[in-house]
Amino acid sequence: ENNIVIALAGNPNSGKTSMFNQLTGARQHVGNWPGVTVERKEGTLKYKDNLVNVVDLPGTYSLGAYSEDEVVAKDFLLYHSPDVTVNIVDTTNLQRNLYLTLQLLEMGANTVLALNMYDQVEKRQQKIDIDKLSSILGIPVVKTSASKGEGVTQLVSTAVNIAGRDKKPLEINYGNELEEEIKSISEIVVMNNELKVKYNIRWLALKILEQDEHILEDVEHRLSARQLEEIKKCIQRIESKTGEESDTIIADMRYGFINELIEKTVKKSKSVEEKVS
Ligand code: BGO
């Protein structure tokens, strides 16, 4: 028998609880994440020769340091490296939901995308080019309707199939100005062996540029005052060149990527187009 750990990640209201219940039925237990008051739900399922442990991460819009929920989700993904991450998205709100997806992929999480609420998409007669979405993101994509139990078996088989696969992180091009500083910061942090082992370096550089407090804390005590000064200069350079904070630019570029992705893969139904214009 194979033991597999699946993490469920998604925005609040994406249907994560419904999916968790579909996956694990009555085989659930509830506790708390260590050190915080955030609820921790786990459950099991069997699929062929596999015993699958499903860990329900707190619902979040992002993987920053904004809330305990985000830190719990990010820590689990970073330090417990589940075999697969199932990302539940509300397909009727793709633009907002894909922001978390991008962060999972930039982190290098081995992800399956569950296009949940697909019944609503069909009801609106929208068309989504699943193959194209899957090929641009580099991950399998499955249509689901968690509240109706649709697509659940296919989601499980897809997740089990790719469990443990080594996934290369998605690389978004953040434009010359930012890319230059991502490179400079990478060159600094990679000199520290612990950071090099613990993190994907490009991802770490991005987190530093995003000023993720929780990650910065971990970085600050591992680097010298001079290295930290160099990093500060990189961030200031971006701000003086562009007139914007680096975290704002990163978020903007991510939304740019998402909008382009949606343009390439989502076809509005005729009636919806008419309503919009
Ligand atoms: C209510 N399709 C549709 N149509 N709805 C879905 C699907 C789907 O695939 N999946 C989930 N929902 P959660 P989080 C509700 O509770 O699982 C619905 O936050 C209602 N409740 O049934 O809780 C699901 O864990 C009264 O809806 O999500 C739930 O991620 C009227 O989406 C909601 C209508 O799902 C959120 C809906 C009293």
Short mmCIF file of C-alpha atoms in Angstrom, two decimals, residues 17-30 41-46 52-54:
data_model
loop_
_atom_site.label_atom_id
_atom_site.label_comp_id
_atom_site.label_asym_id
_atom_site.label_seq_id
_atom_site.Cartn_x
_atom_site.Cartn_y
_atom_site.Cartn_z
CA THR A 17 -15.21 22.08 2.25
CA SER A 18 -17.66 20.43 -0.16
CA MET A 19 -14.74 18.79 -1.96
CA PHE A 20 -13.11 17.71 1.30
CA ASN A 21 -16.38 16.07 2.34
CA GLN A 22 -16.74 14.34 -1.04
CA LEU A 23 -13.19 13.03 -0.79
CA THR A 24 -13.13 11.85 2.79
CA GLY A 25 -16.77 11.27 3.77
CA ALA A 26 -16.96 10.38 7.42
CA ARG A 27 -13.26 9.56 7.70
CA GLN A 28 -12.34 12.99 9.07
CA HIS A 29 -10.87 14.45 12.17
CA VAL A 30 -10.54 18.03 13.27
CA LYS A 41 -9.04 19.19 9.16
CA GLU A 42 -7.69 15.92 7.89
CA GLY A 43 -9.27 12.86 6.41
CA THR A 44 -8.46 9.72 4.47
CA LEU A 45 -9.57 7.96 1.34
CA LYS A 46 -8.56 4.83 -0.48
CA VAL A 52 -4.51 8.99 0.72
CA ASN A 53 -4.33 11.45 3.58
CA VAL A 54 -6.14 14.66 2.67
#
